[in-house]
């Protein structure tokens, strides 16, 4: 699982899907967008990212599965 901040979600997910960015997502082949949040303020966004990154794996799984129990890749819906 990967958590990050971006101002252009469609572009960022595309870069990960195409392995255009070296790092965790390329190395571990993380290519599905299964959860995302939007926030109005960058500070709020960054604080939320840090909070989620500190969570254990089960908390993250529960967060995803609450809204996306079948782990549907939301990228296609964003890109239409």
Short mmCIF file of C-alpha atoms in Angstrom, two decimals:
data_model
loop_
_atom_site.label_atom_id
_atom_site.label_comp_id
_atom_site.label_asym_id
_atom_site.label_seq_id
_atom_site.Cartn_x
_atom_site.Cartn_y
_atom_site.Cartn_z
CA UNK A 1 0.00 0.00 0.00
CA UNK A 2 1.12 3.49 -0.79
CA UNK A 3 -0.05 6.84 0.55
CA UNK A 4 0.92 10.11 -1.04
CA UNK A 5 -0.12 13.69 -1.73
CA UNK A 6 -0.69 15.23 -5.16
CA UNK A 7 -2.47 18.16 -6.72
CA UNK A 8 -3.17 16.14 -9.90
CA UNK A 9 -4.49 12.69 -8.99
CA UNK A 10 -5.09 11.47 -12.55
CA UNK A 11 -1.55 12.38 -13.63
CA UNK A 12 0.01 10.89 -10.50
CA UNK A 13 -1.85 7.57 -10.78
CA UNK A 14 -0.97 7.36 -14.49
CA UNK A 15 2.71 7.83 -13.63
CA UNK A 16 2.50 5.00 -11.10
CA UNK A 17 0.55 2.69 -13.42
CA UNK A 18 3.15 3.18 -16.16
CA UNK A 19 6.07 2.83 -13.68
CA UNK A 20 7.38 6.25 -14.71
CA UNK A 21 8.51 7.12 -11.16
CA UNK A 22 11.29 5.19 -9.46
CA UNK A 23 10.59 4.14 -5.91
CA UNK A 24 8.20 2.04 -3.85
CA UNK A 25 5.30 1.89 -6.31
CA UNK A 26 7.53 0.83 -9.21
CA UNK A 27 9.52 -1.67 -7.15
CA UNK A 28 6.44 -3.24 -5.53
CA UNK A 29 4.19 -2.89 -8.60
CA UNK A 30 1.54 -0.81 -6.84
CA UNK A 31 -0.70 0.15 -9.77
CA UNK A 32 -4.29 0.35 -8.52
CA UNK A 33 -6.09 3.34 -7.05
CA UNK A 34 -8.35 1.74 -4.45
CA UNK A 35 -8.83 4.68 -2.09
CA UNK A 36 -8.37 8.43 -2.12
CA UNK A 37 -9.45 11.49 -0.20
CA UNK A 38 -9.72 15.11 -1.23
CA UNK A 39 -9.01 18.06 1.04
CA UNK A 40 -9.29 21.80 0.51
CA UNK A 41 -6.07 22.76 2.27
CA UNK A 42 -2.60 21.34 1.57
CA UNK A 43 -1.70 21.37 5.28
CA UNK A 44 -4.77 19.29 6.08
CA UNK A 45 -3.83 16.90 3.26
CA UNK A 46 -0.28 16.48 4.47
CA UNK A 47 -1.37 15.88 8.07
CA UNK A 48 -3.84 13.22 6.91
CA UNK A 49 -1.15 11.50 4.83
CA UNK A 50 1.18 11.37 7.83
CA UNK A 51 -1.62 10.02 10.00
CA UNK A 52 -2.46 7.22 7.57
CA UNK A 53 1.20 6.31 7.07
CA UNK A 54 1.50 5.68 10.82
CA UNK A 55 -1.47 3.29 10.86
CA UNK A 56 -0.99 -0.45 10.96
CA UNK A 57 -1.89 -2.51 7.91
CA UNK A 58 -5.26 -3.69 9.26
CA UNK A 59 -6.45 -0.11 9.87
CA UNK A 60 -5.52 0.76 6.28
CA UNK A 61 -7.30 -2.32 4.95
CA UNK A 62 -10.44 -1.41 6.90
CA UNK A 63 -10.31 2.15 5.56
CA UNK A 64 -10.15 0.88 1.97
CA UNK A 65 -12.72 -1.88 2.36
CA UNK A 66 -15.27 0.40 4.03
CA UNK A 67 -15.82 2.23 0.72
CA UNK A 68 -14.31 -0.23 -1.75
CA UNK A 69 -14.84 -3.83 -0.53
CA UNK A 70 -13.97 -5.35 -3.94
CA UNK A 71 -10.82 -3.26 -4.40
CA UNK A 72 -12.12 -1.73 -7.64
CA UNK A 73 -9.51 0.41 -9.43
CA UNK A 74 -11.02 3.91 -9.30
CA UNK A 75 -8.57 5.33 -11.84
CA UNK A 76 -10.76 4.42 -14.82
CA UNK A 77 -13.74 6.25 -13.29
CA UNK A 78 -11.63 9.35 -12.69
CA UNK A 79 -10.26 9.30 -16.20
CA UNK A 80 -13.65 9.20 -17.99
#
